[in-house]
Amino acid sequence: MTTANGPVMFVAAHPDDPDFLAGGTVARLVKEGREVTYVIVTNGNKGSADRGAKSGRLTAIREEEQRRAARVLGGRRVKFNGYEDGELEDTRALRRDVTREIRRWRPDLIITLNPHRTYNNFPGWHRDHRITGRVVLDCVYPLARDDLAFPELLPEFEPHKVPEVYAVQWEQPHLVIDITDTMDLKLEAIHCHASQVGDFEAVEVRMRNRAAILGKGKGYPYAEGFDDIVVPG
Ligand SMILES: [Zn+2]
């Protein structure tokens, strides 16, 4: 696990991604004294199994659920970029918006989604997840670092070098983080996403099983898994 102690930024595609995919790690980092900011790229307005759901209302509900869940884990703030759920594209506007947030919050560590889809790596399945992960890596290097990228961001948002990125990875994680002490907090945060969780008991069983499988090789009762990307100086 990282030895840095500066701010952490979680860049996710949808409200609920941080809590489902890495909530135990977020809570652990907060307990270790790190300040965590969530940046949620889309508005999450397609995330409903209810065919009568109105997308504008769903956006407001999901933003509030995400704020509550972040508070449970000790997250400092949540920012929403408002891109359309399910329609994310790798555009200049998205790269500029993510670069701006990196330069604003100046993290030592970014946690984000995985840009790769394989049949066993569920966090890489969703198209918005893959695009978010890929854009974040492009912004870490070189866009947030180089002052000639997005000149319109200067002078307010000075370049920033991010030294390390954790990309959520379930298939063959390079980094397995013990979340045994924060598993209950993670479940409490997931519980906040009422619009996404129909049968919480079934979700809890699934989340405990997943965390147990990820921890097995290390002897941790519960864990989360990542690719740990150290950005060359
Ligand atoms: Zn998602």
Tab-separated table of C-alpha atoms and ligand atoms in Angstrom:
chain	number	residue	atom	x	y	z
A	1	MET	CA	0.000	0.000	0.000
A	2	THR	CA	1.104	3.548	-0.673
A	3	THR	CA	3.389	5.267	1.819
A	4	ALA	CA	2.243	8.755	0.760
A	5	ASN	CA	0.058	10.714	3.148
A	6	GLY	CA	-1.442	13.479	1.018
A	7	PRO	CA	-4.917	13.898	-0.439
A	8	VAL	CA	-6.694	11.045	-2.210
A	9	MET	CA	-9.082	11.515	-5.142
A	10	PHE	CA	-11.544	8.849	-6.251
A	11	VAL	CA	-12.660	9.322	-9.853
A	12	ALA	CA	-15.678	7.128	-10.619
A	13	ALA	CA	-18.209	6.841	-13.422
A	14	HIS	CA	-21.383	6.572	-11.338
A	15	PRO	CA	-22.706	7.421	-7.895
A	16	ASP	CA	-22.184	4.162	-5.913
A	17	ASP	CA	-19.005	2.972	-7.733
A	18	PRO	CA	-16.607	4.136	-4.973
A	19	ASP	CA	-18.580	2.400	-2.242
A	20	PHE	CA	-19.274	-0.911	-3.999
A	21	LEU	CA	-15.838	-1.262	-5.578
A	22	ALA	CA	-13.443	0.205	-3.016
A	23	GLY	CA	-15.397	1.514	-0.012
A	24	GLY	CA	-13.339	-0.522	2.460
A	25	THR	CA	-10.124	0.996	1.134
A	26	VAL	CA	-11.586	4.520	1.246
A	27	ALA	CA	-12.583	4.051	4.898
A	28	ARG	CA	-9.149	2.639	5.716
A	29	LEU	CA	-7.357	5.584	4.067
A	30	VAL	CA	-9.570	8.022	6.002
A	31	LYS	CA	-8.733	6.223	9.271
A	32	GLU	CA	-5.048	6.630	8.360
A	33	GLY	CA	-5.582	10.390	8.124
A	34	ARG	CA	-5.978	10.844	4.387
A	35	GLU	CA	-8.445	13.396	2.973
A	36	VAL	CA	-10.612	11.770	0.283
A	37	THR	CA	-12.476	13.635	-2.470
A	38	TYR	CA	-14.921	11.855	-4.795
A	39	VAL	CA	-15.310	13.033	-8.393
A	40	ILE	CA	-18.289	11.306	-10.031
A	41	VAL	CA	-18.199	11.760	-13.782
A	42	THR	CA	-21.787	10.888	-14.852
A	43	ASN	CA	-25.137	11.758	-13.336
A	44	GLY	CA	-26.174	8.107	-12.878
A	45	ASN	CA	-29.607	8.823	-14.323
A	46	LYS	CA	-29.973	5.458	-16.086
A	47	GLY	CA	-29.332	3.402	-12.984
A	48	SER	CA	-32.853	2.184	-12.313
A	49	ALA	CA	-34.679	-1.079	-12.887
A	50	ASP	CA	-37.966	0.825	-12.495
A	51	ARG	CA	-39.259	1.588	-16.017
A	52	GLY	CA	-41.337	4.468	-14.734
A	53	ALA	CA	-38.370	6.234	-13.131
A	54	LYS	CA	-37.767	9.815	-14.243
A	55	SER	CA	-34.125	10.444	-15.041
A	56	GLY	CA	-33.992	14.006	-13.625
A	57	ARG	CA	-35.427	12.885	-10.306
A	58	LEU	CA	-33.061	9.897	-10.274
A	59	THR	CA	-30.058	12.224	-10.694
A	60	ALA	CA	-31.018	14.142	-7.537
A	61	ILE	CA	-31.711	10.953	-5.575
A	62	ARG	CA	-28.418	9.368	-6.557
A	63	GLU	CA	-26.405	12.506	-5.759
A	64	GLU	CA	-27.897	12.579	-2.272
A	65	GLU	CA	-27.292	8.840	-1.783
A	66	GLN	CA	-23.668	9.308	-2.834
A	67	ARG	CA	-23.149	12.224	-0.437
A	68	ARG	CA	-24.555	10.186	2.462
A	69	ALA	CA	-22.439	7.141	1.583
A	70	ALA	CA	-19.283	9.256	1.358
A	71	ARG	CA	-20.042	10.712	4.807
A	72	VAL	CA	-20.334	7.170	6.238
A	73	LEU	CA	-16.817	6.376	5.032
A	74	GLY	CA	-15.419	9.751	6.104
A	75	GLY	CA	-15.005	11.218	2.616
A	76	ARG	CA	-14.448	14.979	2.691
A	77	ARG	CA	-16.396	16.037	-0.410
A	78	VAL	CA	-18.231	14.781	-3.500
A	79	LYS	CA	-18.161	16.561	-6.872
A	80	PHE	CA	-20.413	15.642	-9.792
A	81	ASN	CA	-19.382	16.363	-13.384
A	82	GLY	CA	-22.856	15.620	-14.779
A	83	TYR	CA	-22.068	13.677	-17.949
A	84	GLU	CA	-24.908	11.546	-19.307
A	85	ASP	CA	-25.005	8.076	-17.765
A	86	GLY	CA	-24.227	5.300	-20.258
A	87	GLU	CA	-23.105	7.730	-22.948
A	88	LEU	CA	-19.632	8.648	-21.761
A	89	GLU	CA	-17.098	9.260	-24.531
A	90	ASP	CA	-13.380	9.966	-24.423
A	91	THR	CA	-13.635	13.627	-25.450
A	92	ARG	CA	-11.487	16.716	-24.987
A	93	ALA	CA	-14.160	18.146	-22.685
A	94	LEU	CA	-14.056	15.097	-20.394
A	95	ARG	CA	-10.243	15.041	-20.360
A	96	ARG	CA	-10.201	18.760	-19.528
A	97	ASP	CA	-12.774	18.343	-16.746
A	98	VAL	CA	-10.872	15.468	-15.128
A	99	THR	CA	-7.555	17.318	-15.542
A	100	ARG	CA	-9.101	20.362	-13.852
A	101	GLU	CA	-10.234	18.296	-10.854
A	102	ILE	CA	-6.794	16.670	-10.529
A	103	ARG	CA	-5.158	20.099	-10.569
A	104	ARG	CA	-7.746	21.469	-8.121
A	105	TRP	CA	-7.449	18.731	-5.458
A	106	ARG	CA	-3.782	17.818	-6.119
A	107	PRO	CA	-3.935	14.182	-4.947
A	108	ASP	CA	-0.979	11.966	-4.003
A	109	LEU	CA	-3.127	8.981	-4.923
A	110	ILE	CA	-5.999	8.503	-7.361
A	111	ILE	CA	-8.341	5.536	-7.096
A	112	THR	CA	-10.287	4.866	-10.262
A	113	LEU	CA	-11.956	2.254	-12.427
A	114	ASN	CA	-10.228	-0.257	-14.630
A	115	PRO	CA	-9.849	0.526	-18.341
A	116	HIS	CA	-9.683	-3.169	-19.291
A	117	ARG	CA	-12.573	-5.521	-19.910
A	118	THR	CA	-12.080	-9.214	-19.396
A	119	TYR	CA	-14.790	-11.722	-18.612
A	120	ASN	CA	-13.696	-12.071	-14.992
A	121	ASN	CA	-12.941	-8.447	-14.186
A	122	PHE	CA	-16.412	-7.123	-13.445
A	123	PRO	CA	-15.283	-3.535	-12.660
A	124	GLY	CA	-14.129	-3.287	-16.285
A	125	TRP	CA	-17.371	-4.457	-17.826
A	126	HIS	CA	-19.323	-1.230	-17.888
A	127	ARG	CA	-18.477	0.979	-20.826
A	128	ASP	CA	-18.551	4.125	-18.651
A	129	HIS	CA	-16.115	2.440	-16.244
A	130	ARG	CA	-13.602	1.615	-18.962
A	131	ILE	CA	-13.771	5.087	-20.463
A	132	THR	CA	-13.413	6.726	-17.048
A	133	GLY	CA	-10.364	4.588	-16.185
A	134	ARG	CA	-8.697	5.291	-19.487
A	135	VAL	CA	-9.351	9.039	-19.359
A	136	VAL	CA	-8.050	9.274	-15.794
A	137	LEU	CA	-4.780	7.604	-16.806
A	138	ASP	CA	-4.440	9.986	-19.769
A	139	CYS	CA	-5.029	12.923	-17.435
A	140	VAL	CA	-2.543	11.702	-14.815
A	141	TYR	CA	0.060	11.462	-17.555
A	142	PRO	CA	0.597	13.739	-19.305
A	143	LEU	CA	-2.361	16.162	-19.239
A	144	ALA	CA	-2.498	17.224	-15.564
A	145	ARG	CA	1.279	17.412	-15.386
A	146	ASP	CA	2.006	19.533	-18.471
A	147	ASP	CA	1.266	23.237	-18.473
A	148	LEU	CA	0.829	23.283	-22.248
A	149	ALA	CA	-2.160	20.936	-21.993
A	150	PHE	CA	-5.456	22.846	-21.657
A	151	PRO	CA	-3.992	26.368	-21.523
A	152	GLU	CA	-7.474	27.634	-20.601
A	153	LEU	CA	-7.056	26.045	-17.149
A	154	LEU	CA	-4.192	28.401	-16.310
A	155	PRO	CA	-3.497	30.307	-14.162
A	156	GLU	CA	-6.225	29.022	-11.826
A	157	PHE	CA	-5.330	25.326	-12.115
A	158	GLU	CA	-1.567	24.835	-12.059
A	159	PRO	CA	-0.083	21.525	-13.298
A	160	HIS	CA	0.076	18.666	-10.802
A	161	LYS	CA	1.973	15.378	-10.899
A	162	VAL	CA	0.078	12.385	-9.463
A	163	PRO	CA	2.579	9.772	-8.242
A	164	GLU	CA	0.293	6.744	-7.906
A	165	VAL	CA	-3.001	5.310	-9.174
A	166	TYR	CA	-5.028	2.336	-7.916
A	167	ALA	CA	-7.276	0.904	-10.652
A	168	VAL	CA	-9.983	-1.417	-9.300
A	169	GLN	CA	-9.161	-4.977	-10.387
A	170	TRP	CA	-10.863	-8.229	-9.399
A	171	GLU	CA	-9.320	-10.761	-11.748
A	172	GLN	CA	-5.615	-10.779	-10.831
A	173	PRO	CA	-5.019	-7.791	-8.548
A	174	HIS	CA	-1.432	-6.662	-8.053
A	175	LEU	CA	-2.408	-5.002	-4.809
A	176	VAL	CA	-4.724	-6.618	-2.256
A	177	ILE	CA	-5.779	-4.341	0.594
A	178	ASP	CA	-7.038	-5.766	3.883
A	179	ILE	CA	-10.455	-4.209	4.603
A	180	THR	CA	-11.447	-6.515	7.460
A	181	ASP	CA	-11.690	-3.578	9.896
A	182	THR	CA	-13.750	-1.446	7.499
A	183	MET	CA	-16.007	-4.081	5.878
A	184	ASP	CA	-18.973	-3.083	8.048
A	185	LEU	CA	-18.541	0.594	7.127
A	186	LYS	CA	-18.408	-0.369	3.458
A	187	LEU	CA	-21.711	-2.237	3.803
A	188	GLU	CA	-23.248	0.738	5.626
A	189	ALA	CA	-22.182	2.996	2.733
A	190	ILE	CA	-23.639	0.585	0.190
A	191	HIS	CA	-26.880	0.592	2.184
A	192	CYS	CA	-27.157	4.351	1.464
A	193	HIS	CA	-27.667	3.591	-2.247
A	194	ALA	CA	-31.287	2.579	-1.758
A	195	SER	CA	-32.224	3.290	-5.402
A	196	GLN	CA	-29.650	0.696	-6.511
A	197	VAL	CA	-30.070	-1.932	-3.834
A	198	GLY	CA	-33.297	-3.922	-3.919
A	199	ASP	CA	-32.451	-6.802	-1.607
A	200	PHE	CA	-29.744	-5.546	0.751
A	201	GLU	CA	-29.255	-8.927	2.409
A	202	ALA	CA	-28.467	-10.542	-0.947
A	203	VAL	CA	-26.081	-7.679	-1.778
A	204	GLU	CA	-24.369	-8.075	1.596
A	205	VAL	CA	-23.812	-11.796	0.979
A	206	ARG	CA	-22.405	-11.025	-2.484
A	207	MET	CA	-20.102	-8.281	-1.190
A	208	ARG	CA	-18.794	-10.411	1.694
A	209	ASN	CA	-18.148	-13.321	-0.680
A	210	ARG	CA	-16.294	-11.119	-3.153
A	211	ALA	CA	-14.177	-9.534	-0.404
A	212	ALA	CA	-13.393	-12.970	1.056
A	213	ILE	CA	-12.285	-14.322	-2.336
A	214	LEU	CA	-10.046	-11.283	-2.890
A	215	GLY	CA	-8.470	-11.704	0.563
A	216	LYS	CA	-7.993	-15.457	0.449
A	217	GLY	CA	-4.484	-15.587	-1.039
A	218	LYS	CA	-3.204	-13.104	1.564
A	219	GLY	CA	-4.977	-14.565	4.576
A	220	TYR	CA	-7.239	-11.514	4.981
A	221	PRO	CA	-10.851	-12.216	5.930
A	222	TYR	CA	-11.984	-9.355	3.645
A	223	ALA	CA	-10.076	-7.453	0.955
A	224	GLU	CA	-10.324	-5.254	-2.128
A	225	GLY	CA	-8.096	-5.582	-5.184
A	226	PHE	CA	-6.336	-3.124	-7.460
A	227	ASP	CA	-3.685	-2.623	-10.098
A	228	ASP	CA	-1.142	-0.377	-8.372
A	229	ILE	CA	0.272	1.969	-10.989
A	230	VAL	CA	3.352	3.939	-9.964
A	231	VAL	CA	3.713	6.883	-12.316
A	232	PRO	CA	7.334	7.278	-13.481
A	233	GLY	CA	8.968	10.530	-12.429
B	1	ZN	ZN	-20.669	2.153	-12.238
